[in-house]
Coordinates of C-alpha atoms in Angstrom, one line a residue:
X191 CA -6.7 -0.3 -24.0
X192 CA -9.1 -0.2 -27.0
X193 CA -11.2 -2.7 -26.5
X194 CA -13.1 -3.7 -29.2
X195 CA -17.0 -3.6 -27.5
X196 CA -19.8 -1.6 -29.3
X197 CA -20.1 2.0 -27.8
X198 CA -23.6 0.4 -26.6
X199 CA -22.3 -1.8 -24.5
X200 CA -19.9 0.8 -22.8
X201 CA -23.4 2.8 -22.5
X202 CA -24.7 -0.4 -21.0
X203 CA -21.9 -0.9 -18.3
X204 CA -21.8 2.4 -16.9
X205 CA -25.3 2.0 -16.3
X206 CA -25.8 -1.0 -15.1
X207 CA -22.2 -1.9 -13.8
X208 CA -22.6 -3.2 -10.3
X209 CA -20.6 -1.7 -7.2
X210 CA -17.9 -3.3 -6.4
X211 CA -18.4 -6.8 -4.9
X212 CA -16.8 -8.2 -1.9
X213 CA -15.1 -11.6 -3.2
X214 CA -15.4 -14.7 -1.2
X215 CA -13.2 -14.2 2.0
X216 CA -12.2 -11.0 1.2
X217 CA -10.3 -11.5 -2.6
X218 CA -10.8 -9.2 -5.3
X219 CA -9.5 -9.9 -8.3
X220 CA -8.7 -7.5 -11.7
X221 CA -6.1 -6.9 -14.2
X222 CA -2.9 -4.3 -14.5
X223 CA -3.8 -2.1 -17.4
X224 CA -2.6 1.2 -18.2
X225 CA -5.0 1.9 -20.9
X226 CA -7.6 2.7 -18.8
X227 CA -5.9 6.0 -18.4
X228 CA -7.9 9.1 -20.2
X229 CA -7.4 12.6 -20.1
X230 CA -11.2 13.1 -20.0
X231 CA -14.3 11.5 -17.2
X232 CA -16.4 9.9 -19.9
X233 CA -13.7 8.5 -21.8
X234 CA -12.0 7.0 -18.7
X235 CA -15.4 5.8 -17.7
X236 CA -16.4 4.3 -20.8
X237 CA -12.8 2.4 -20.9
X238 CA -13.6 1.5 -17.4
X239 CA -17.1 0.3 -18.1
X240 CA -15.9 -2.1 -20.7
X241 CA -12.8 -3.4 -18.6
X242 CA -15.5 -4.0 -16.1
X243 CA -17.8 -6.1 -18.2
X244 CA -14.7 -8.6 -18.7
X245 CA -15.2 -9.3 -14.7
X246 CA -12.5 -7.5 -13.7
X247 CA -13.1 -5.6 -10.4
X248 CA -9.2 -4.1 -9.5
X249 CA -7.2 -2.2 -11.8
X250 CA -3.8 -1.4 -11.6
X251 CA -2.4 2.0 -13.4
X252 CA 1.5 3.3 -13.0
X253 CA 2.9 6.8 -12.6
X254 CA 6.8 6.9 -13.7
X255 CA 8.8 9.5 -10.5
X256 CA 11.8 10.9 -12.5
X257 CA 14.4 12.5 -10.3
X258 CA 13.8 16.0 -9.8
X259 CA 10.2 15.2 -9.7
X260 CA 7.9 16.3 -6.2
X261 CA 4.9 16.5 -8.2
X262 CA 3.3 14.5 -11.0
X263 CA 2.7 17.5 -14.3
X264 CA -0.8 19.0 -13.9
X265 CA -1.7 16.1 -17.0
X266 CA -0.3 13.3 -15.0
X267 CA -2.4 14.4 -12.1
X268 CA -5.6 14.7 -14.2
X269 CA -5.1 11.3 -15.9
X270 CA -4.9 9.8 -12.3
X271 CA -8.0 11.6 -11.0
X272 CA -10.3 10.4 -13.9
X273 CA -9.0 7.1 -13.7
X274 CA -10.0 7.0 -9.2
X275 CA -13.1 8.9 -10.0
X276 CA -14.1 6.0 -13.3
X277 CA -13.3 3.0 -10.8
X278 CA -15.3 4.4 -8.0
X279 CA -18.4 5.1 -10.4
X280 CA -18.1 1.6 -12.0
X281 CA -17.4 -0.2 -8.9
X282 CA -13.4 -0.8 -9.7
X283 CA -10.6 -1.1 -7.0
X284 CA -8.0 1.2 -8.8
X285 CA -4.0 0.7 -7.2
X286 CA -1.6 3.1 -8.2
X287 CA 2.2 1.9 -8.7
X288 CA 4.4 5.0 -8.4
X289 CA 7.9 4.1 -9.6
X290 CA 11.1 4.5 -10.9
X291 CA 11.3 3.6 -14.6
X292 CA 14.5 2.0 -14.2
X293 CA 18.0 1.3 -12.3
X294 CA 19.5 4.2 -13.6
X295 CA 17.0 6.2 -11.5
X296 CA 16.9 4.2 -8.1
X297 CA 16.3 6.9 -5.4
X298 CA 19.0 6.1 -3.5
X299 CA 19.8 9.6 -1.7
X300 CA 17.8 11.6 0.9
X301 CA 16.9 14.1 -1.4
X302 CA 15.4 12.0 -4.1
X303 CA 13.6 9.9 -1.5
X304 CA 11.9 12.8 -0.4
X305 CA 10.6 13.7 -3.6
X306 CA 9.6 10.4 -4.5
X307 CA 7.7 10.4 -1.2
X308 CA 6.5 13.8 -2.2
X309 CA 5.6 12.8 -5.8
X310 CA 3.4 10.0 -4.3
X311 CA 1.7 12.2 -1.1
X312 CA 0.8 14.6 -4.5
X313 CA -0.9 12.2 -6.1
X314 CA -3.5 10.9 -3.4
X315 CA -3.7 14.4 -2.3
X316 CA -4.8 15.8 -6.1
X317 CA -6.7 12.8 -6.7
X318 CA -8.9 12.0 -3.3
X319 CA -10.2 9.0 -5.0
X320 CA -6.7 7.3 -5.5
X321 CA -6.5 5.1 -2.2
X322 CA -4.0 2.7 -3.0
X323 CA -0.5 3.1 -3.7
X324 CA 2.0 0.7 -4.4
X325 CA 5.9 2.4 -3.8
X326 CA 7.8 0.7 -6.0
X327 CA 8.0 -1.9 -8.6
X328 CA 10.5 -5.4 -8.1
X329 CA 13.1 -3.9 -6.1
X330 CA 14.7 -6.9 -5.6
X331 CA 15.7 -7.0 -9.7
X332 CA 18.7 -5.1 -10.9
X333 CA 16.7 -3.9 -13.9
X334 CA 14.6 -1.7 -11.9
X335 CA 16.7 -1.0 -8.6
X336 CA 20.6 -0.7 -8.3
X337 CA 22.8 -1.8 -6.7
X338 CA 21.5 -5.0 -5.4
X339 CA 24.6 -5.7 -3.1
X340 CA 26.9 -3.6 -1.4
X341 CA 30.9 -4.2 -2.6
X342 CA 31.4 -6.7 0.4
X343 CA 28.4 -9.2 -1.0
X344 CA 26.2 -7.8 1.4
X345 CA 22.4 -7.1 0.2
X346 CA 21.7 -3.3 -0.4
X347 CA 18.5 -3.5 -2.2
X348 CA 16.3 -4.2 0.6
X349 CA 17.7 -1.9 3.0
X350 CA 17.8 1.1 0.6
X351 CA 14.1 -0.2 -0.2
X352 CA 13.2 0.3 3.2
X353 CA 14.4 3.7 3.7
X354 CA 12.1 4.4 0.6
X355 CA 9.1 2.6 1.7
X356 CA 9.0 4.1 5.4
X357 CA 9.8 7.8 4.0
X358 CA 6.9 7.3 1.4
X359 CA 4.3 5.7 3.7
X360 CA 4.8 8.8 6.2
X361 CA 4.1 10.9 3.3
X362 CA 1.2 9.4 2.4
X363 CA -0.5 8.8 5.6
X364 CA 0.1 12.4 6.8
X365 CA -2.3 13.6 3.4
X366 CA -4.9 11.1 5.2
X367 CA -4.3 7.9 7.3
X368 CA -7.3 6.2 4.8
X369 CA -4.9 6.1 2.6
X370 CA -3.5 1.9 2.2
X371 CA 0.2 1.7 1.2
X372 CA 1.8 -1.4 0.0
X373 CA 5.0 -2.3 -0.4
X374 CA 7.1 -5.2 -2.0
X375 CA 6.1 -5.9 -5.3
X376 CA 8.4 -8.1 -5.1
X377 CA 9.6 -10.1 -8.8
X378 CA 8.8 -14.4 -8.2
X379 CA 12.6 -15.1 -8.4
X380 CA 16.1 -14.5 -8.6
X381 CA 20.1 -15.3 -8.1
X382 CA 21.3 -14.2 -4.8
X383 CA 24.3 -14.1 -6.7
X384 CA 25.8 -10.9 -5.7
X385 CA 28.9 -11.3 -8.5
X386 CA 26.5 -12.2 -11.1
X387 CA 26.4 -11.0 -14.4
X388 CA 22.7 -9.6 -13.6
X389 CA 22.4 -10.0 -9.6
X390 CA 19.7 -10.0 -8.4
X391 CA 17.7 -11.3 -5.3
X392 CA 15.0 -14.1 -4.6
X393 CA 11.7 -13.0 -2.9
X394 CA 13.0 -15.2 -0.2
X395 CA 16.6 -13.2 0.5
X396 CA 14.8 -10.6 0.0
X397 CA 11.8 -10.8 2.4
X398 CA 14.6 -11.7 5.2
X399 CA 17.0 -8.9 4.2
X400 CA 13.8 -6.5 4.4
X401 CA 12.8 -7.7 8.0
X402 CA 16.7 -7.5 9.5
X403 CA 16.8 -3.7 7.8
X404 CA 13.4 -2.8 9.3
X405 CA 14.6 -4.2 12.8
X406 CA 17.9 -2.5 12.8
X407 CA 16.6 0.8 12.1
X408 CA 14.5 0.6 15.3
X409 CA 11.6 1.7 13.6
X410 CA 8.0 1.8 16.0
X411 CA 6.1 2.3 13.0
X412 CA 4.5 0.2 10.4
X413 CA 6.3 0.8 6.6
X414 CA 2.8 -0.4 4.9
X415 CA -0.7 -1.7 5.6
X416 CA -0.3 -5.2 2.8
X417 CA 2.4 -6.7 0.5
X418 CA 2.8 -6.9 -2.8
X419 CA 3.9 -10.3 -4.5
X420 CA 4.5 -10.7 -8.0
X421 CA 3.6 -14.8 -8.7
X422 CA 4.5 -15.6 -12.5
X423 CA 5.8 -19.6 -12.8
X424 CA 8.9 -20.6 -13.9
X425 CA 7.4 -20.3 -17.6
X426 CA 3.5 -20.1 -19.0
X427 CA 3.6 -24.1 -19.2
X428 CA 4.0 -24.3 -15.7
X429 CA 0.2 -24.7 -14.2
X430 CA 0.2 -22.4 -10.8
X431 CA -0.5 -25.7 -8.5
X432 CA 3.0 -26.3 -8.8
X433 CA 4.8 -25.4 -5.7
X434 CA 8.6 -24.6 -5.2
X435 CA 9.5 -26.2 -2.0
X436 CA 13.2 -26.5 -2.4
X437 CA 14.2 -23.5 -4.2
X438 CA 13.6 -19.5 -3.3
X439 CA 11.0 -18.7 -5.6
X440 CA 7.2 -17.8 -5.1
X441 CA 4.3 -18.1 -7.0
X442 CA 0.7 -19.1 -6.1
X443 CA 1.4 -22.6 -5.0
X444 CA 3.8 -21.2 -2.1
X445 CA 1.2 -19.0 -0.1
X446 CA 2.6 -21.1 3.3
X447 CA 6.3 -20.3 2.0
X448 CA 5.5 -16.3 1.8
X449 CA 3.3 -16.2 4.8
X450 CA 6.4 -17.9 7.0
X451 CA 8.6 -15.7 5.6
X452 CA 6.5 -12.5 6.2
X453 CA 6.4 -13.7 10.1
X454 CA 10.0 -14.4 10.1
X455 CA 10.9 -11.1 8.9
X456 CA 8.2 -8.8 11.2
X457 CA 6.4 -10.4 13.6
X458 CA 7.2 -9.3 17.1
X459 CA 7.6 -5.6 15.9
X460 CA 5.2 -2.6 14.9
X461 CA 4.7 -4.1 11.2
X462 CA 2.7 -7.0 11.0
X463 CA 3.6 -9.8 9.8
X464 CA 1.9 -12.8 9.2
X465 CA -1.2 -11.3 9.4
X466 CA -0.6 -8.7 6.8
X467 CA -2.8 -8.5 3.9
X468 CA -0.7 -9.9 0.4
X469 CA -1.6 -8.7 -2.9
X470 CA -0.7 -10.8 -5.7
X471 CA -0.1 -7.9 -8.1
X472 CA 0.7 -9.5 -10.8
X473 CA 0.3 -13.1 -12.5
X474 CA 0.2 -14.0 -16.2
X475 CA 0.2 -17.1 -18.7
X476 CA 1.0 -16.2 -22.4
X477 CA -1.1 -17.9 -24.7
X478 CA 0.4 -18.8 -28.8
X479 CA -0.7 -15.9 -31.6
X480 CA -3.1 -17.5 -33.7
X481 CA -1.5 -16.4 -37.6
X482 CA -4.6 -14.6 -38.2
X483 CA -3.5 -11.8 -35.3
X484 CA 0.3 -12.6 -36.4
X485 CA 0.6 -9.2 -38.4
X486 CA -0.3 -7.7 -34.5
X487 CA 2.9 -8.5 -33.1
X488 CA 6.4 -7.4 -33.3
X489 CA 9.6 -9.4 -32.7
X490 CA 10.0 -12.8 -31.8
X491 CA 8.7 -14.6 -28.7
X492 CA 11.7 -15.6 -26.3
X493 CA 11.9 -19.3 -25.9
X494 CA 12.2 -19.7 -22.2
X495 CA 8.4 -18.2 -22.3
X496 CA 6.7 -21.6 -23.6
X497 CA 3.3 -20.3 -24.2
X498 CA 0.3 -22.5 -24.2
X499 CA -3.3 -22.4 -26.3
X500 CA -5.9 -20.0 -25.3
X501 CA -7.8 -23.0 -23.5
X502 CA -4.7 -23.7 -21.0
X503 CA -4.5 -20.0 -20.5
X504 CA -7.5 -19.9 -19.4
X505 CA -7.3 -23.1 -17.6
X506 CA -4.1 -21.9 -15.5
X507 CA -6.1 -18.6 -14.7
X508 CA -8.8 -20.4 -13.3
X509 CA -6.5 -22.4 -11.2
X510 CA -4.5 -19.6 -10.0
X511 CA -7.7 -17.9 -8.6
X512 CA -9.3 -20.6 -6.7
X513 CA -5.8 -21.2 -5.3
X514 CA -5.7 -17.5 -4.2
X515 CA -9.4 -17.1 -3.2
X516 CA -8.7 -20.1 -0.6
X517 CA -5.7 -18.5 0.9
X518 CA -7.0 -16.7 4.1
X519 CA -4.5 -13.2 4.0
X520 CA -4.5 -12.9 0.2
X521 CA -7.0 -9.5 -0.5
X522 CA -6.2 -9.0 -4.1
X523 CA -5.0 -10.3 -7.6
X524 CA -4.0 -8.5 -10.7
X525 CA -4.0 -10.6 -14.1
X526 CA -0.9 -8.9 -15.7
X527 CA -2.2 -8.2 -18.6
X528 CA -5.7 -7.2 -19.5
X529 CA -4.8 -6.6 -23.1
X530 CA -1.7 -8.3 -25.1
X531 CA 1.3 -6.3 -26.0
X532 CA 2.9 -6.1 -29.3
X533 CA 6.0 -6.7 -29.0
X534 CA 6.6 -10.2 -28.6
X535 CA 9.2 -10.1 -26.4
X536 CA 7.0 -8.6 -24.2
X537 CA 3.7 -10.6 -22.4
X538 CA 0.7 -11.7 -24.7
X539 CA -0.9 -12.7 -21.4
X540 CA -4.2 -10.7 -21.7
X541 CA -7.8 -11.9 -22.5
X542 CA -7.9 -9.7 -25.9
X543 CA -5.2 -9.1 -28.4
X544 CA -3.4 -6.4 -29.2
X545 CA -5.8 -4.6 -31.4
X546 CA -8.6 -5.0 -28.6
X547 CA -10.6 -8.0 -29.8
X548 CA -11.2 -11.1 -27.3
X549 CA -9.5 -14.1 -27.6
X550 CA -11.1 -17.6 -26.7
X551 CA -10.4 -17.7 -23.7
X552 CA -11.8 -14.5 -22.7
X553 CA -15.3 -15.7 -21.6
X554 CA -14.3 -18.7 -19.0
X555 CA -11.6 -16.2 -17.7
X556 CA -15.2 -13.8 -17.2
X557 CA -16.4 -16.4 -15.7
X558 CA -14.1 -17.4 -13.4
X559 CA -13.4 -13.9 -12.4
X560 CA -17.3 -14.1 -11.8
X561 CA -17.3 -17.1 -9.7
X562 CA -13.9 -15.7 -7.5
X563 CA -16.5 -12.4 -6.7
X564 CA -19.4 -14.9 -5.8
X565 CA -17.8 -17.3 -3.6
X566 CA -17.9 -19.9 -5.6
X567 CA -14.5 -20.3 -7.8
X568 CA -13.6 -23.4 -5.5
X569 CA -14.7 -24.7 -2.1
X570 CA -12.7 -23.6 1.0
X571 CA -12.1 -25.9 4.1
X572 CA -13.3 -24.2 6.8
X573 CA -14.9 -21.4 5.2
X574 CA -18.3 -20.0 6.0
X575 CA -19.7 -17.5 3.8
X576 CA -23.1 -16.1 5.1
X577 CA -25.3 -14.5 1.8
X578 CA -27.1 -11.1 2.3
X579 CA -29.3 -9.1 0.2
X580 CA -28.3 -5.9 -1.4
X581 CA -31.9 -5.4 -2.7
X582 CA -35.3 -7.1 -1.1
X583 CA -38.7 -6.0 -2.2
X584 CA -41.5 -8.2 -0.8
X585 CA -44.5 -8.4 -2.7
X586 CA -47.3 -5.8 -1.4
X587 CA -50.5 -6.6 0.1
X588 CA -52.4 -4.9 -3.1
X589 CA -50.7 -7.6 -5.2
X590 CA -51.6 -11.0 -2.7
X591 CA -55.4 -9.2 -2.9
X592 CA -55.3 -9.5 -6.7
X593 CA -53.6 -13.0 -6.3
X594 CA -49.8 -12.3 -8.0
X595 CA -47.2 -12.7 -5.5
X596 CA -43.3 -12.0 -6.3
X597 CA -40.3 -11.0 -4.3
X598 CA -37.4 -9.4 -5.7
X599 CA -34.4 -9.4 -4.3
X600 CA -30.3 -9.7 -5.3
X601 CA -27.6 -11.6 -3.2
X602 CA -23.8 -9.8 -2.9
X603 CA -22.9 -13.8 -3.3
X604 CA -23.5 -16.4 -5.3
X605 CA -26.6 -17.9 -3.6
X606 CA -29.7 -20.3 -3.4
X607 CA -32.6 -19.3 -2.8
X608 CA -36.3 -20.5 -1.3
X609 CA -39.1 -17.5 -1.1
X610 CA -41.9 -18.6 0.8
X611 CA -45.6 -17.2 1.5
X612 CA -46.3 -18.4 4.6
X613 CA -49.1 -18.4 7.0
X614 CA -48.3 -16.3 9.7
X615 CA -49.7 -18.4 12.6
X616 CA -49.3 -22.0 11.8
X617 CA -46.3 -20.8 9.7
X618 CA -47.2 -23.6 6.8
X619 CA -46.3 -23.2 3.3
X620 CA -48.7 -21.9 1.1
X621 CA -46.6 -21.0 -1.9
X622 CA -42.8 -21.2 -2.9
X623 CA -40.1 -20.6 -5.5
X624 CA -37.1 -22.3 -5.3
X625 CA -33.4 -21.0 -7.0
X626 CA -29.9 -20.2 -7.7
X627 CA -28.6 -17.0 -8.5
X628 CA -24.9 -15.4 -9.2
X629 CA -23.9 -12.3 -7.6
X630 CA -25.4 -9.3 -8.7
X631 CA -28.0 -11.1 -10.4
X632 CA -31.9 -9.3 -9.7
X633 CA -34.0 -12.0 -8.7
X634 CA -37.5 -12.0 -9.6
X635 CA -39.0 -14.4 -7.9
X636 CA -42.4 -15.0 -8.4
X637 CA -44.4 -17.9 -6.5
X638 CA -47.5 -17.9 -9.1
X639 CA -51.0 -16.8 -9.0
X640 CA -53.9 -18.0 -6.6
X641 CA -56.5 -16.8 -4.9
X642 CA -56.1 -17.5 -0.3
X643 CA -58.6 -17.9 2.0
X644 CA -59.1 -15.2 4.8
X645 CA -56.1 -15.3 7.2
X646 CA -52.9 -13.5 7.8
X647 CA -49.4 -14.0 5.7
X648 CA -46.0 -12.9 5.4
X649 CA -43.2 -13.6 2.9
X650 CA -39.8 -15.5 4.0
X651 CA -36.3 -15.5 2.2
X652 CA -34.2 -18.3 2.8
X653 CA -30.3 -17.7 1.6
X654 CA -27.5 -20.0 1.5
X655 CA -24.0 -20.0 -0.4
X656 CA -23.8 -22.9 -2.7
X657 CA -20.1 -23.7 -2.2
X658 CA -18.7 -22.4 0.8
X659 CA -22.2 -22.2 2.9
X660 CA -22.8 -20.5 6.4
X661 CA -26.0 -20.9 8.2
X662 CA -28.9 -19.7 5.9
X663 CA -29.8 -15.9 6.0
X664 CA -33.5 -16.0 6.9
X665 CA -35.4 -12.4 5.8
X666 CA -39.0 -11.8 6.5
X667 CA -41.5 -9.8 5.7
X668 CA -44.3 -7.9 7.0
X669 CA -47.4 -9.5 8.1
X670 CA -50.5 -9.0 5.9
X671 CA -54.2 -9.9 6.0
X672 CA -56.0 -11.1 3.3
X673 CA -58.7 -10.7 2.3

């Protein structure tokens, strides 16, 4: 993705890009985009620098397995390295889909499971910095996986998905057991229609299918560490609070649904089940073309997509994330896309256009990707979220002698803040600050100038989440004498 930010602000973000923050109760949220990809460091670093200033802290690349393939080409392999190595430096999560580019190349047989499973064990071990791999890419649609069903109506999807997931995850953890393998990815809907026209399965049949196949092949090992859910509504006018209770789709609204499902389908065996870590790896709203970007854009937009104005789309991502951020196993989300495609057919669900430039909604999108990393995107019942530092400088005796007292400091939260200078016996207040700060944010606190009488001091750093708060974090400092 070009994005369309001055070459000083790139310079900007790869120095002053923060590391990666931990998200509320564990969410970190980003975008799929392929266009980070470079065949160079510094450019995949600069593109990563700027995807990181739009708030996005995961990214989610793809690597196409052809049949034949045990080994991504020497290019492929680079790419993939850079792009780790950028999202380590900048503080980004990077996942790695490694998939089939289509039905007509389902690894079905032995032989081109192993070299999928090879193909993927290649790439974390030529790229040490690529830690998460996704196997696969909606299995349970006839567009990327065939067949669905056997000839009797029986499914054949899931158990041939299986067979690929457990060869690939072996692969992978014997290059290194650090290495997190998720499986699924898993499209929000489908028939169960097994003479269809298309057939195809629901995330529902699909999820149960996977659990019977995993039990039957007596399997004592896990198949992946988290799950991958793909959680589009029913169309972009749909808001993402609506639930599907009486049908066999998924999206945001149906975290109980999935999580049930998950236990139905593993718990009691040697892959967790509703405990295991879900990904939403992929969510998007498409927002109208304004007919200023019209000459972008190729095609004509299908009209089953209903896309909404820049402000809903922003609207429904904002929803979408404090849904998700409140939903204890769910460790991830991926905005699918970070930048629009051209072909209208296709998504124009990203925060910038397809020639790079931001749209409207951009900024409270930033925002709210901001407020998810802080702990603050929507309050949580039940959930505590103590504040630490991740920088503290207490002001120096030297400085109290000369009467200026400050304390720097930054919170990994969102926080509120009260410095004190206390007195060290009778602990009463001689000066304060009071404050709020957003994640990230260095805090230069200072509590003014005065001149104290002979006695001994320290500073004190009270801390407290604004939303979702945990007992305060109290830091203190040294105790000084003055004069």
């Amino acid at each position: 993705m070009r994005i369309g930010l001055l070459t000083a602000l790139l310079a900007f973000g790869a120095l002053f890009a923060p590391s990666l923050a931990r998200a509320g109760p564990g969410i970190v949220v980003g975008a799929v985009s392929d266009d980070v990809r470079a065949t160079s460091l510094v450019d995949a670093q600069a593109k990563m620098s700027a995807f990181r200033l739009a708030g996005f802290r995961a990214v989610r690349v793809e690597s196409f397995w052809m049949p034949g393939d045990t080994r991504p080409s020497d290019q492929e392999l680079q790419i993939l390295r850079n792009v780790g190595d950028a999202g380590q430096m900048d503080g980004v999560r990077v996942f790695v889909t490694v998939m089939n580019p289509g039905s007509r190349t389902t690894p079905l047989t032995d032989e081109a499971r192993s070299q999928f499973a090879s193909y993927a064990a290649a790439i974390v071990r030529g790229a040490p910095s690529m830690r998460n791999v996704i196997v696969g890419n909606e299995p349970n649609l006839n567009r990327f996986w065939l067949p669905q069903f056997d000839l009797d109506g029986s499914s054949a999807a899931p158990r041939d998905y299986l067979a690929l997931l457990a060869q690939t995850y072996d692969a992978l953890k014997a290059v290194s057991p650090d290495v997190r393998v998720y499986g699924g990815a898993v499209s929000p809907r489908g028939t169960d229609h097994a003479d269809g026209i298309r057939p195809t399965h629901s995330p529902t049949l699909f999820i149960r299918e996977l659990g019977l196949a995993y039990r039957a092949s007596g399997r004592t090992r896990p198949v992946m560490d988290a799950y991958v859910q793909h959680v589009y509504a029913d169309n972009s006018s749909q808001s993402p609070t609506v639930a599907h209770p009486n049908t066999t789709n998924i999206g945001v609204a149906d975290y109980p649904k999935l999580v049930a499902l998950l236990g139905e389908a593993f718990d009691g065996t040697a892959q967790p089940g509703s405990t295991l870590p879900i990904v939403y790896g992929e969510f998007g709203v498409e927002s109208q073309i304004p007919a200023s970007k019209s000459a972008l854009y190729t095609g004509d937009e299908p009209t089953t997509t209903k896309p909404v104005d820049e402000t809903t789309q922003a609207t429904y991502y904002r929803q979408a994330l404090a849904l998700a951020f409140c939903q204890p196993t769910v460790a991830d989300m991926l905005i699918f896309l970070a930048r629009d495609e051209q072909s209208r057919p296709g998504w124009q669900s990203g925060i910038y256009y397809a020639d790079g430039t931001p749209k409207t909604s951009r900024p409270r999108v930033t925002a709210a990707l901001d407020r998810t990393t802080g702990g603050s995107i929507a309050h949580c019942p039940g959930v505590e979220l103590p504040v630490h530092t991740t920088l503290l400088k207490f002001g120096t005796r030297s400085a109290a002698q000369r009467g200026v007292f400050r304390v720097s400091f930054s919170c990994d939260l969102d926080c509120r803040y009260w410095v004190r200078l206390e007195n060290a016996a009778t602990h009463s207040t001689k000066l304060a600050a009071k404050g709020s700060a957003e994640v990230g944010d260095v805090v230069r606190a200072s509590l003014g100038t005065r001149h104290l009488s002979r006695g001994t001091y320290r500073y004190t750093l009270r801390l407290v989440h604004p939303v979702n708060p945990a007992p305060p974090t109290v830091r203190a400092g040294p105790a000084f004498r003055l004069p």
